[in-house]
PDB file of N, CA and C in Angstrom:
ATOM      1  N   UNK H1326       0.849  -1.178   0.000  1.00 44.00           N
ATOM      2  CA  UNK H1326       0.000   0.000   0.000  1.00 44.00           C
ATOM      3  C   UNK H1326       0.887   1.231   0.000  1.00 44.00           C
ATOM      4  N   UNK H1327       0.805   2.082  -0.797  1.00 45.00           N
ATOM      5  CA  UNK H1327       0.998   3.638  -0.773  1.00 45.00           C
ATOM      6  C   UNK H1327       1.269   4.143   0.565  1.00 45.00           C
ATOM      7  N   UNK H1328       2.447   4.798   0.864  1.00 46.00           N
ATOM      8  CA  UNK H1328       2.936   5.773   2.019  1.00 46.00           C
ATOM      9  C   UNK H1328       1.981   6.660   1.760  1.00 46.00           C
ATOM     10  N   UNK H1329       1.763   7.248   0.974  1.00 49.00           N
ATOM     11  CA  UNK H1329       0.574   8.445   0.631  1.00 49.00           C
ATOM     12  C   UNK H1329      -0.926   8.382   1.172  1.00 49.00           C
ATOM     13  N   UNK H1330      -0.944   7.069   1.350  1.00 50.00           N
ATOM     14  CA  UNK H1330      -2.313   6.924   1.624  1.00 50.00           C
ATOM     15  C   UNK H1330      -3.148   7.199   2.759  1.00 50.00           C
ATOM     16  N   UNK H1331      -3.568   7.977   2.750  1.00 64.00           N
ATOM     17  CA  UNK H1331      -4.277   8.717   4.536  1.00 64.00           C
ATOM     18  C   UNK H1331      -4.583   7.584   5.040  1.00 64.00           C
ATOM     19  N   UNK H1332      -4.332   7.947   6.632  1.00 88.00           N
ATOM     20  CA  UNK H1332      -4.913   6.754   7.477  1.00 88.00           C
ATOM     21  C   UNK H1332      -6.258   6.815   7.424  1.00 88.00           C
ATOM     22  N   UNK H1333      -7.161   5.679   7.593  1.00 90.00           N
ATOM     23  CA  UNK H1333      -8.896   5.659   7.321  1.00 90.00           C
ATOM     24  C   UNK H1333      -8.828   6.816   8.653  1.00 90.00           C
ATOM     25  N   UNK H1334      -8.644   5.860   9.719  1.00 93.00           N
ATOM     26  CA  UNK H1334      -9.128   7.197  10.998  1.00 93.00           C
ATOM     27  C   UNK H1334      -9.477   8.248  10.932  1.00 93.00           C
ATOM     28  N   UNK H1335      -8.040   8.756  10.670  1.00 94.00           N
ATOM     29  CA  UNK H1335      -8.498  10.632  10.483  1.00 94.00           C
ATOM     30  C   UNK H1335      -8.989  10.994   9.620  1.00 94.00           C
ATOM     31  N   UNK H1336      -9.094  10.094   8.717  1.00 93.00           N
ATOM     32  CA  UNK H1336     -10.198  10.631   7.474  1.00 93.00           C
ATOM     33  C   UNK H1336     -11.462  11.070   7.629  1.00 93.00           C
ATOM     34  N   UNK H1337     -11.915   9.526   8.445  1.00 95.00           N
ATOM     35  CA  UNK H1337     -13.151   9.706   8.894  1.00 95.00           C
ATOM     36  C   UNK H1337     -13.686  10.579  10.172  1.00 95.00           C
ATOM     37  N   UNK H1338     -12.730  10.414  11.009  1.00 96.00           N
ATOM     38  CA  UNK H1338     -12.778  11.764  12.196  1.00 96.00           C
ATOM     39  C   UNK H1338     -13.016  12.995  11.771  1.00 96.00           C
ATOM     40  N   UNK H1339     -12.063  12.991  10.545  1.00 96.00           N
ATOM     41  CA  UNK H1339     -12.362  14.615   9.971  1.00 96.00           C
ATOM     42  C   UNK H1339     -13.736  14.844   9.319  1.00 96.00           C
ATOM     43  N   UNK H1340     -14.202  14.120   8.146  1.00 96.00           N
ATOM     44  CA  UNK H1340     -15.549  13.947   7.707  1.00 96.00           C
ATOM     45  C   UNK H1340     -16.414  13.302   9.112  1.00 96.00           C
ATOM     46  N   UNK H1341     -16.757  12.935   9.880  1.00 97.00           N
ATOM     47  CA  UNK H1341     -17.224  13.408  11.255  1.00 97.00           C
ATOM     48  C   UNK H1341     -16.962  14.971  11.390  1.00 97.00           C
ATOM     49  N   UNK H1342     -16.296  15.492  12.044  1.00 97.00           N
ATOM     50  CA  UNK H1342     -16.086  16.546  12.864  1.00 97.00           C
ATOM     51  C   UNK H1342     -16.546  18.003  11.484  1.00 97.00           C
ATOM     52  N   UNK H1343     -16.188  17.901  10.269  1.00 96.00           N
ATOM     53  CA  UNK H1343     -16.735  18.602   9.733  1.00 96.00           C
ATOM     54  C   UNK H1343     -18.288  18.536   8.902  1.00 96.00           C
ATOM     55  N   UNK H1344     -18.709  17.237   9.439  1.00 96.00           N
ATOM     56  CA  UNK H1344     -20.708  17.237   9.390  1.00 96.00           C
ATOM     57  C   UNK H1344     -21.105  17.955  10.234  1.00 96.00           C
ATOM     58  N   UNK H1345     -20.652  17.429  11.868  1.00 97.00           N
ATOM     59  CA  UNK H1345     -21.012  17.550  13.072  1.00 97.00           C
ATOM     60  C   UNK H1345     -20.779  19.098  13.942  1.00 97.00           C
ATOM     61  N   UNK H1346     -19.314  19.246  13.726  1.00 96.00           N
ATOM     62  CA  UNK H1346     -18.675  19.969  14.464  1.00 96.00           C
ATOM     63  C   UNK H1346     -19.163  21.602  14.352  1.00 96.00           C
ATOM     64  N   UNK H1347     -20.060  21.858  13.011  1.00 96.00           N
ATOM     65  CA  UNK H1347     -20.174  23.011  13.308  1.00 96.00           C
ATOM     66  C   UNK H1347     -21.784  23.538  14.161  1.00 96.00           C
ATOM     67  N   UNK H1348     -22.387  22.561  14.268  1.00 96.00           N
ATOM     68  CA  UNK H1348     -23.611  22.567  15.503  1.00 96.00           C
ATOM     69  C   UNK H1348     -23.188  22.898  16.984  1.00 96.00           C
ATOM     70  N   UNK H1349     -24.388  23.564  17.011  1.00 95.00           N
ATOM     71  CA  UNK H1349     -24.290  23.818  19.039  1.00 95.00           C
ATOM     72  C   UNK H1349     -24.530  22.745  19.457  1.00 95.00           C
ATOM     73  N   UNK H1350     -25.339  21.636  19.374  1.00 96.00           N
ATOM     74  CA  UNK H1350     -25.680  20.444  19.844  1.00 96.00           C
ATOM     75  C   UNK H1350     -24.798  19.342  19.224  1.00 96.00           C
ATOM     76  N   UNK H1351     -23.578  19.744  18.814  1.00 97.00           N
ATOM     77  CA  UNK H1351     -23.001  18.087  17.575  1.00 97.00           C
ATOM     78  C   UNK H1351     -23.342  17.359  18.037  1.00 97.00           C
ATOM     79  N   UNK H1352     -22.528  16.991  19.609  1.00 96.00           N
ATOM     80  CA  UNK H1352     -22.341  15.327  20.209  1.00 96.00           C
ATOM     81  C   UNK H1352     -23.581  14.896  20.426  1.00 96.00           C
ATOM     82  N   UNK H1353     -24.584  15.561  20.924  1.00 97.00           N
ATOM     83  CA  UNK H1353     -25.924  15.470  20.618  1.00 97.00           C
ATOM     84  C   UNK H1353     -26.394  14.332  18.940  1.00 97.00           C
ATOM     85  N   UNK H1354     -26.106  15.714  18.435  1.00 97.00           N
ATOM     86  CA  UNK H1354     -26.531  14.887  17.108  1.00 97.00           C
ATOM     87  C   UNK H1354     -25.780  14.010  16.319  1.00 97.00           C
ATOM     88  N   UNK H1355     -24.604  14.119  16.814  1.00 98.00           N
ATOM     89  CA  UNK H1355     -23.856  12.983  16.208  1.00 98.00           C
ATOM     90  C   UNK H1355     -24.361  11.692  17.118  1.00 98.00           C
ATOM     91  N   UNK H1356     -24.640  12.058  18.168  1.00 98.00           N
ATOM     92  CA  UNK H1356     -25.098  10.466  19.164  1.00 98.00           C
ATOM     93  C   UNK H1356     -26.776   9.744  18.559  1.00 98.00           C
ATOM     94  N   UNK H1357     -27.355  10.960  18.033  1.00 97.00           N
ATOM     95  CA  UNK H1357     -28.718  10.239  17.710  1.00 97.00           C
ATOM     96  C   UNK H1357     -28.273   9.494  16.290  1.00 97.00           C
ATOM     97  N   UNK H1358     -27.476  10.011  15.473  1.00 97.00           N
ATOM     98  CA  UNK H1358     -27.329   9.716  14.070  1.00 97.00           C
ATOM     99  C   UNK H1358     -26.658   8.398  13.987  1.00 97.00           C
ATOM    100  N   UNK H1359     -26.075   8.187  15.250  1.00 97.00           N
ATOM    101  CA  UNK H1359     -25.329   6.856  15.274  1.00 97.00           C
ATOM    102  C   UNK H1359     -25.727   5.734  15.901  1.00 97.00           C
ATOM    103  N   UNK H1360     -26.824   6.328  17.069  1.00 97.00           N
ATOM    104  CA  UNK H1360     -26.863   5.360  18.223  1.00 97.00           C
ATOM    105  C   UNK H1360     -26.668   5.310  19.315  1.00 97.00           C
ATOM    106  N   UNK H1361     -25.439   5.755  19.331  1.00 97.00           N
ATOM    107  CA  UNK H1361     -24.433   5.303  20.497  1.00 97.00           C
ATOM    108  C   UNK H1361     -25.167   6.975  21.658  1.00 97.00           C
ATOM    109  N   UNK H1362     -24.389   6.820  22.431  1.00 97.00           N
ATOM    110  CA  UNK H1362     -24.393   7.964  23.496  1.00 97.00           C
ATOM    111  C   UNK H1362     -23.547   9.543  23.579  1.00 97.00           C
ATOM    112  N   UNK H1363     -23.902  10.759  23.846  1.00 97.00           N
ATOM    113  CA  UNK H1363     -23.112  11.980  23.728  1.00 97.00           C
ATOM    114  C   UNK H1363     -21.745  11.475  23.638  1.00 97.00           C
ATOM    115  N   UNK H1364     -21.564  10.815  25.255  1.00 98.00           N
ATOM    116  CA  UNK H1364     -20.339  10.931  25.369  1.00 98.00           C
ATOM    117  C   UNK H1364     -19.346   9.895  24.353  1.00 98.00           C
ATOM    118  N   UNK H1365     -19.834   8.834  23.822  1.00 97.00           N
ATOM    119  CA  UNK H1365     -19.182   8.740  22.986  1.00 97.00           C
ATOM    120  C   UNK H1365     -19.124   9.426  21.569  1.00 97.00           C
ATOM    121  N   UNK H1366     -20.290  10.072  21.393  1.00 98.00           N
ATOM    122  CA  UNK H1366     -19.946  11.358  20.247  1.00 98.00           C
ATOM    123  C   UNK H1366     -18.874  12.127  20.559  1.00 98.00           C
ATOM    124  N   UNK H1367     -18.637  12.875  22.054  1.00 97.00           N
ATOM    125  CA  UNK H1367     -17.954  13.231  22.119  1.00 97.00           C
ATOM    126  C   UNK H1367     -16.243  13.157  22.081  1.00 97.00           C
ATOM    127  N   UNK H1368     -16.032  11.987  21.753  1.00 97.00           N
ATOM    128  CA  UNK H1368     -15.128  11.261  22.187  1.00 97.00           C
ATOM    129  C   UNK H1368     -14.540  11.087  20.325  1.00 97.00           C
ATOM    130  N   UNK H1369     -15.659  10.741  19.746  1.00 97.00           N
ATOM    131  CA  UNK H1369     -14.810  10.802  18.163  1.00 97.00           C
ATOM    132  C   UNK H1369     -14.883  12.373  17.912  1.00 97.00           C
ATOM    133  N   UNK H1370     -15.703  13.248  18.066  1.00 97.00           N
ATOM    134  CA  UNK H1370     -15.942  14.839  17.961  1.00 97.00           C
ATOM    135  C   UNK H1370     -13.867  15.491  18.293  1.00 97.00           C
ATOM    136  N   UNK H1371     -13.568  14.323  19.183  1.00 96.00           N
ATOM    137  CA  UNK H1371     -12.413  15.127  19.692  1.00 96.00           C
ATOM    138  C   UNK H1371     -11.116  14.286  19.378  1.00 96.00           C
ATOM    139  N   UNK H1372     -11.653  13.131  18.678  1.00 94.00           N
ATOM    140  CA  UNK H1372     -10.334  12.145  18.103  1.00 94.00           C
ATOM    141  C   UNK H1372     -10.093  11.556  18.579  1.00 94.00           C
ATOM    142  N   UNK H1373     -10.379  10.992  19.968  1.00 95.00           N
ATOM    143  CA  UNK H1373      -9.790  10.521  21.068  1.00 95.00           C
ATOM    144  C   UNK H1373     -10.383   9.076  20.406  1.00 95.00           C
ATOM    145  N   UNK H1374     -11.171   8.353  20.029  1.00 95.00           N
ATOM    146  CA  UNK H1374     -11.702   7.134  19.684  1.00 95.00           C
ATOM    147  C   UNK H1374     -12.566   7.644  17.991  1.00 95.00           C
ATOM    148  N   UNK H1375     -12.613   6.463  17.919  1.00 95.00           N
ATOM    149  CA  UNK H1375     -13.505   6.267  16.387  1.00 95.00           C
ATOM    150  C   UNK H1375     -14.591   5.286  16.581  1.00 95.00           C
ATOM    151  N   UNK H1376     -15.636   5.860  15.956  1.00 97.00           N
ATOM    152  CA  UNK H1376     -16.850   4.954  15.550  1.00 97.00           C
ATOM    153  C   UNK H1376     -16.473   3.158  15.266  1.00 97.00           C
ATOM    154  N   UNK H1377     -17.266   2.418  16.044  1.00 96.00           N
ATOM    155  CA  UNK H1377     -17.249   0.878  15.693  1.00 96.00           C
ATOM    156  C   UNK H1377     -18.110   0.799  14.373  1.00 96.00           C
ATOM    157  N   UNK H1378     -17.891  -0.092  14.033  1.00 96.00           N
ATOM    158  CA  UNK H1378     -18.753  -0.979  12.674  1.00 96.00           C
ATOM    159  C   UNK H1378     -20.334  -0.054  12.870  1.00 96.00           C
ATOM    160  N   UNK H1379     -20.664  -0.994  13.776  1.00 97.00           N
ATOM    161  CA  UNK H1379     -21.848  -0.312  13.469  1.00 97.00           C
ATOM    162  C   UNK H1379     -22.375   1.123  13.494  1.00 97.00           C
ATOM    163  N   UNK H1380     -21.580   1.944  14.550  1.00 97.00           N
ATOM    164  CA  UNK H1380     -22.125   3.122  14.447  1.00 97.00           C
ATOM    165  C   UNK H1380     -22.194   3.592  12.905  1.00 97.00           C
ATOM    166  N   UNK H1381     -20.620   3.166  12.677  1.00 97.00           N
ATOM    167  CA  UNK H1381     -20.201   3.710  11.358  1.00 97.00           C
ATOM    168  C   UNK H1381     -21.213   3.409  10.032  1.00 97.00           C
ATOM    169  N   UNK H1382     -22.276   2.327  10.425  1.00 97.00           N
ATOM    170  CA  UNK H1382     -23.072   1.873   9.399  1.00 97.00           C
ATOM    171  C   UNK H1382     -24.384   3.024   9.614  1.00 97.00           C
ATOM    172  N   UNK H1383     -24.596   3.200  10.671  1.00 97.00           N
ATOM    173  CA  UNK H1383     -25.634   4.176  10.917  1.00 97.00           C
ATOM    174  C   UNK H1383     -25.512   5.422  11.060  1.00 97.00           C
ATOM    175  N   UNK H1384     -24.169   5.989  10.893  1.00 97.00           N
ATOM    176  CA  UNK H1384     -23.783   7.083  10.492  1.00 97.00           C
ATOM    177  C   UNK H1384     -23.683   7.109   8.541  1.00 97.00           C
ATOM    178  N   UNK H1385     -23.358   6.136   7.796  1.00 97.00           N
ATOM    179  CA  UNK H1385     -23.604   6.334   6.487  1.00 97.00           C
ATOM    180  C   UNK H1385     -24.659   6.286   6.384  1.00 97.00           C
ATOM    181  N   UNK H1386     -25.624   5.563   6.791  1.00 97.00           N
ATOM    182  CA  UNK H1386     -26.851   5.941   6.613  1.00 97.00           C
ATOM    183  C   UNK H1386     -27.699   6.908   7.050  1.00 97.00           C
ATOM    184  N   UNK H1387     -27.409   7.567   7.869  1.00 96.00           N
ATOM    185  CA  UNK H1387     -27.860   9.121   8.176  1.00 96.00           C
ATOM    186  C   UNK H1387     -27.090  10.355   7.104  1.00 96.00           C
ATOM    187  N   UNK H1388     -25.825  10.283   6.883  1.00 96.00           N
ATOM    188  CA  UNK H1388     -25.016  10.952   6.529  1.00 96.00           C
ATOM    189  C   UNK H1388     -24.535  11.273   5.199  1.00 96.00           C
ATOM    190  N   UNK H1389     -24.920  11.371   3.861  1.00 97.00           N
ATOM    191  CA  UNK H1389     -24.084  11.696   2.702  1.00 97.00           C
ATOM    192  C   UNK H1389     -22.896  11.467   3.095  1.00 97.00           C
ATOM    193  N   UNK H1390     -22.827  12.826   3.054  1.00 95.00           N
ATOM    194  CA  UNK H1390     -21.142  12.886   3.391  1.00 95.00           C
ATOM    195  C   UNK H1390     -20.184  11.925   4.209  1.00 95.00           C
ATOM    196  N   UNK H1391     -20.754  11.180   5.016  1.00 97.00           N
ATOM    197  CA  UNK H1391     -19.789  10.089   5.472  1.00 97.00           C
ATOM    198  C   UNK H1391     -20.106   8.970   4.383  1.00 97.00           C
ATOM    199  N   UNK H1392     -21.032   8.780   4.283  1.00 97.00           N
ATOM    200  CA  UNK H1392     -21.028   7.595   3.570  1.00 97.00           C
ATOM    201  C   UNK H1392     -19.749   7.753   2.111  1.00 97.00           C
ATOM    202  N   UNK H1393     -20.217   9.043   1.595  1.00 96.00           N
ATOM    203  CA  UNK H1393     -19.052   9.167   0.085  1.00 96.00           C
ATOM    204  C   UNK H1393     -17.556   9.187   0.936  1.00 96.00           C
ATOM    205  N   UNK H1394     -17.441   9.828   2.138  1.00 94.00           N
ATOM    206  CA  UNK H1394     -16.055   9.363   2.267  1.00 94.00           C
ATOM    207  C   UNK H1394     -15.418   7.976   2.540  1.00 94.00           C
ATOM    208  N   UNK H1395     -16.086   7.013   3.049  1.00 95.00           N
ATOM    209  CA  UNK H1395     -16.065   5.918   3.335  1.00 95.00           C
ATOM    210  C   UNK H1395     -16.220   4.827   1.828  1.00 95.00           C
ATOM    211  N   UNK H1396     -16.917   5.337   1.427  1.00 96.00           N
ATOM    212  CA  UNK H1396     -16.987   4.815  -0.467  1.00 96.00           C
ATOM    213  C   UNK H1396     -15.518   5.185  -0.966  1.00 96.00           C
ATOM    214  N   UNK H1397     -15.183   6.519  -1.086  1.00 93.00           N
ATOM    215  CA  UNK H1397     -13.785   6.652  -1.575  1.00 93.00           C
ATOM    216  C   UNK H1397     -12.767   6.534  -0.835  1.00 93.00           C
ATOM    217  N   UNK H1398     -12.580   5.958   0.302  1.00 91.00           N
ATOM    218  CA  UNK H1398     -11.732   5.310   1.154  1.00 91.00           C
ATOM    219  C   UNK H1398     -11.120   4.126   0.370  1.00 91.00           C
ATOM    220  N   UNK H1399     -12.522   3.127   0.386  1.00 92.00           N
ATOM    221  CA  UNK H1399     -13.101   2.149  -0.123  1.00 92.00           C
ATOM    222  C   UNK H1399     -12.246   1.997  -1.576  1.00 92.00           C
ATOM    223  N   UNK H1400     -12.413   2.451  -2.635  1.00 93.00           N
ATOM    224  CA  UNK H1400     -11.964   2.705  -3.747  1.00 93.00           C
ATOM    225  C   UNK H1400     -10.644   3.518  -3.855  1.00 93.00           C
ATOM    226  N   UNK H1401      -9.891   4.179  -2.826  1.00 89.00           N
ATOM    227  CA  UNK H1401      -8.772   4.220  -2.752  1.00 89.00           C
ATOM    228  C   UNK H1401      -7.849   3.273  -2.391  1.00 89.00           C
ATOM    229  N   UNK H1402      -8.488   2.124  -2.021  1.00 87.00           N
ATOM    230  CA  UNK H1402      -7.502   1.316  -1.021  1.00 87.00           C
ATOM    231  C   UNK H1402      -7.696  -0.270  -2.294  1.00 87.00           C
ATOM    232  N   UNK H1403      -9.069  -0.008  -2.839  1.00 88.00           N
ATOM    233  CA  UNK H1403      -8.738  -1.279  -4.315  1.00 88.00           C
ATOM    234  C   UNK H1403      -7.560  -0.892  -5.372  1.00 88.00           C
ATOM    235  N   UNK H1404      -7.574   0.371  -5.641  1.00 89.00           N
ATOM    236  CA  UNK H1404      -6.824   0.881  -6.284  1.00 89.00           C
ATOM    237  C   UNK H1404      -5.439   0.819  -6.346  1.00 89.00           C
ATOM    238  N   UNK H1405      -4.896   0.864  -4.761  1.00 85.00           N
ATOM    239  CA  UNK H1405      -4.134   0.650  -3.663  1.00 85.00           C
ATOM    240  C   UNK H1405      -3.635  -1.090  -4.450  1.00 85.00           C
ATOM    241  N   UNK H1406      -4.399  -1.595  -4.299  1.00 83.00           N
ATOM    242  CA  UNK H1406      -4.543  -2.800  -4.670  1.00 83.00           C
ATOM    243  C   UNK H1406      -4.507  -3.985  -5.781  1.00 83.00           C
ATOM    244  N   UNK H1407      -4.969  -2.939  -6.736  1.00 81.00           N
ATOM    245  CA  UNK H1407      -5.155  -3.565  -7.937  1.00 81.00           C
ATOM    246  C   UNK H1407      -4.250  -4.824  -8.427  1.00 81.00           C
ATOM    247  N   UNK H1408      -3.550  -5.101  -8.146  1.00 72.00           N
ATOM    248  CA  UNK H1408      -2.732  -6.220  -8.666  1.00 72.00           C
ATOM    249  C   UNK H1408      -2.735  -7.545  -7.506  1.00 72.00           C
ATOM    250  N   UNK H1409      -3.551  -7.531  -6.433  1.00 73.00           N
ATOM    251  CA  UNK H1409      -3.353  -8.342  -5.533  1.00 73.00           C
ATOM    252  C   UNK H1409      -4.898  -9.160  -5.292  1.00 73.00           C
ATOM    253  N   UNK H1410      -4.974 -10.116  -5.490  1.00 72.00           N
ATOM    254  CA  UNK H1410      -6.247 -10.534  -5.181  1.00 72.00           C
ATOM    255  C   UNK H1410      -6.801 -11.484  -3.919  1.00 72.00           C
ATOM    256  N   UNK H1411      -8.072 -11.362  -3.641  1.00 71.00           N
ATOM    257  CA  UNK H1411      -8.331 -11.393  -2.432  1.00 71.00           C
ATOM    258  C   UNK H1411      -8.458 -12.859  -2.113  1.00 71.00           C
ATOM    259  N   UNK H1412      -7.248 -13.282  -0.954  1.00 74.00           N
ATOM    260  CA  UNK H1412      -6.823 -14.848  -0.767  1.00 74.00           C
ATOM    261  C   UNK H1412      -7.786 -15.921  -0.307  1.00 74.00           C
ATOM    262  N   UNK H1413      -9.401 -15.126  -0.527  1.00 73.00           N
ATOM    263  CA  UNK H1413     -10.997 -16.319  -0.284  1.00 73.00           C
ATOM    264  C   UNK H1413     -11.126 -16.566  -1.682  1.00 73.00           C
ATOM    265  N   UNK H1414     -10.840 -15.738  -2.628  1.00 71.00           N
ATOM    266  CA  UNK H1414     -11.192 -15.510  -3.456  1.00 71.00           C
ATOM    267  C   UNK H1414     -10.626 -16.509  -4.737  1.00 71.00           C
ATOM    268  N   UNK H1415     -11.324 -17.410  -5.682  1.00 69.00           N
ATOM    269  CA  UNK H1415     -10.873 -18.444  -6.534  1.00 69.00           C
ATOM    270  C   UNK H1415      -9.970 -17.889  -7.565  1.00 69.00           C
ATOM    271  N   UNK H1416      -9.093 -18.745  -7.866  1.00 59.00           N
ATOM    272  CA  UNK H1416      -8.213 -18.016  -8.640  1.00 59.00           C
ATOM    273  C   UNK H1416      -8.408 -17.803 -10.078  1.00 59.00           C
ATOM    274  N   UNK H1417      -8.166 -17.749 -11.113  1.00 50.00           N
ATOM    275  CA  UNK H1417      -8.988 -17.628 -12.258  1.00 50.00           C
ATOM    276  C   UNK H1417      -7.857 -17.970 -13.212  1.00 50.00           C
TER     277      UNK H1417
END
């Protein structure tokens, strides 16, 4: 994989924090959009932790914007990839 390649984390922390971050209520609304509780909104709001699986599924689904960053994550990292195929996967 590419040295270049942003870590997912802060990617997604950042697309978090710039949906969220500019509300008076974020952690609020980042906690309903996900599930989970303020304080763990608050807690990715400030980098300190990241969304599990699932929040992260119910945050693309509330969210545009997370979801396309998580899509082109997604498609940066096949790309990343292209010559390597996936070892469940039958060989051809």
């Amino acid at each position: 994989m590419s040295a270049a390649v942003r870590p997912i984390r802060a990617s997604l922390l950042d697309v978090i924090a710039r949906e969220f971050k500019p509300y008076r209520f974020a952690q609020e609304m980042l906690a309903r959009a996900s599930n989970k509780t303020p304080r763990t909104a608050k807690n990715w709001l400030s980098g300190s932790s990241a969304p599990d699986i699932e929040a992260l599924i119910e945050l693309m689904a509330s969210c545009n914007s997370i979801a396309d960053e998580v899509e082109r994550l997604v498609a940066e990292r096949r790309k990343a990839r292209e010559d390597t195929q996936c070892p469940g996967s039958p060989l051809n």
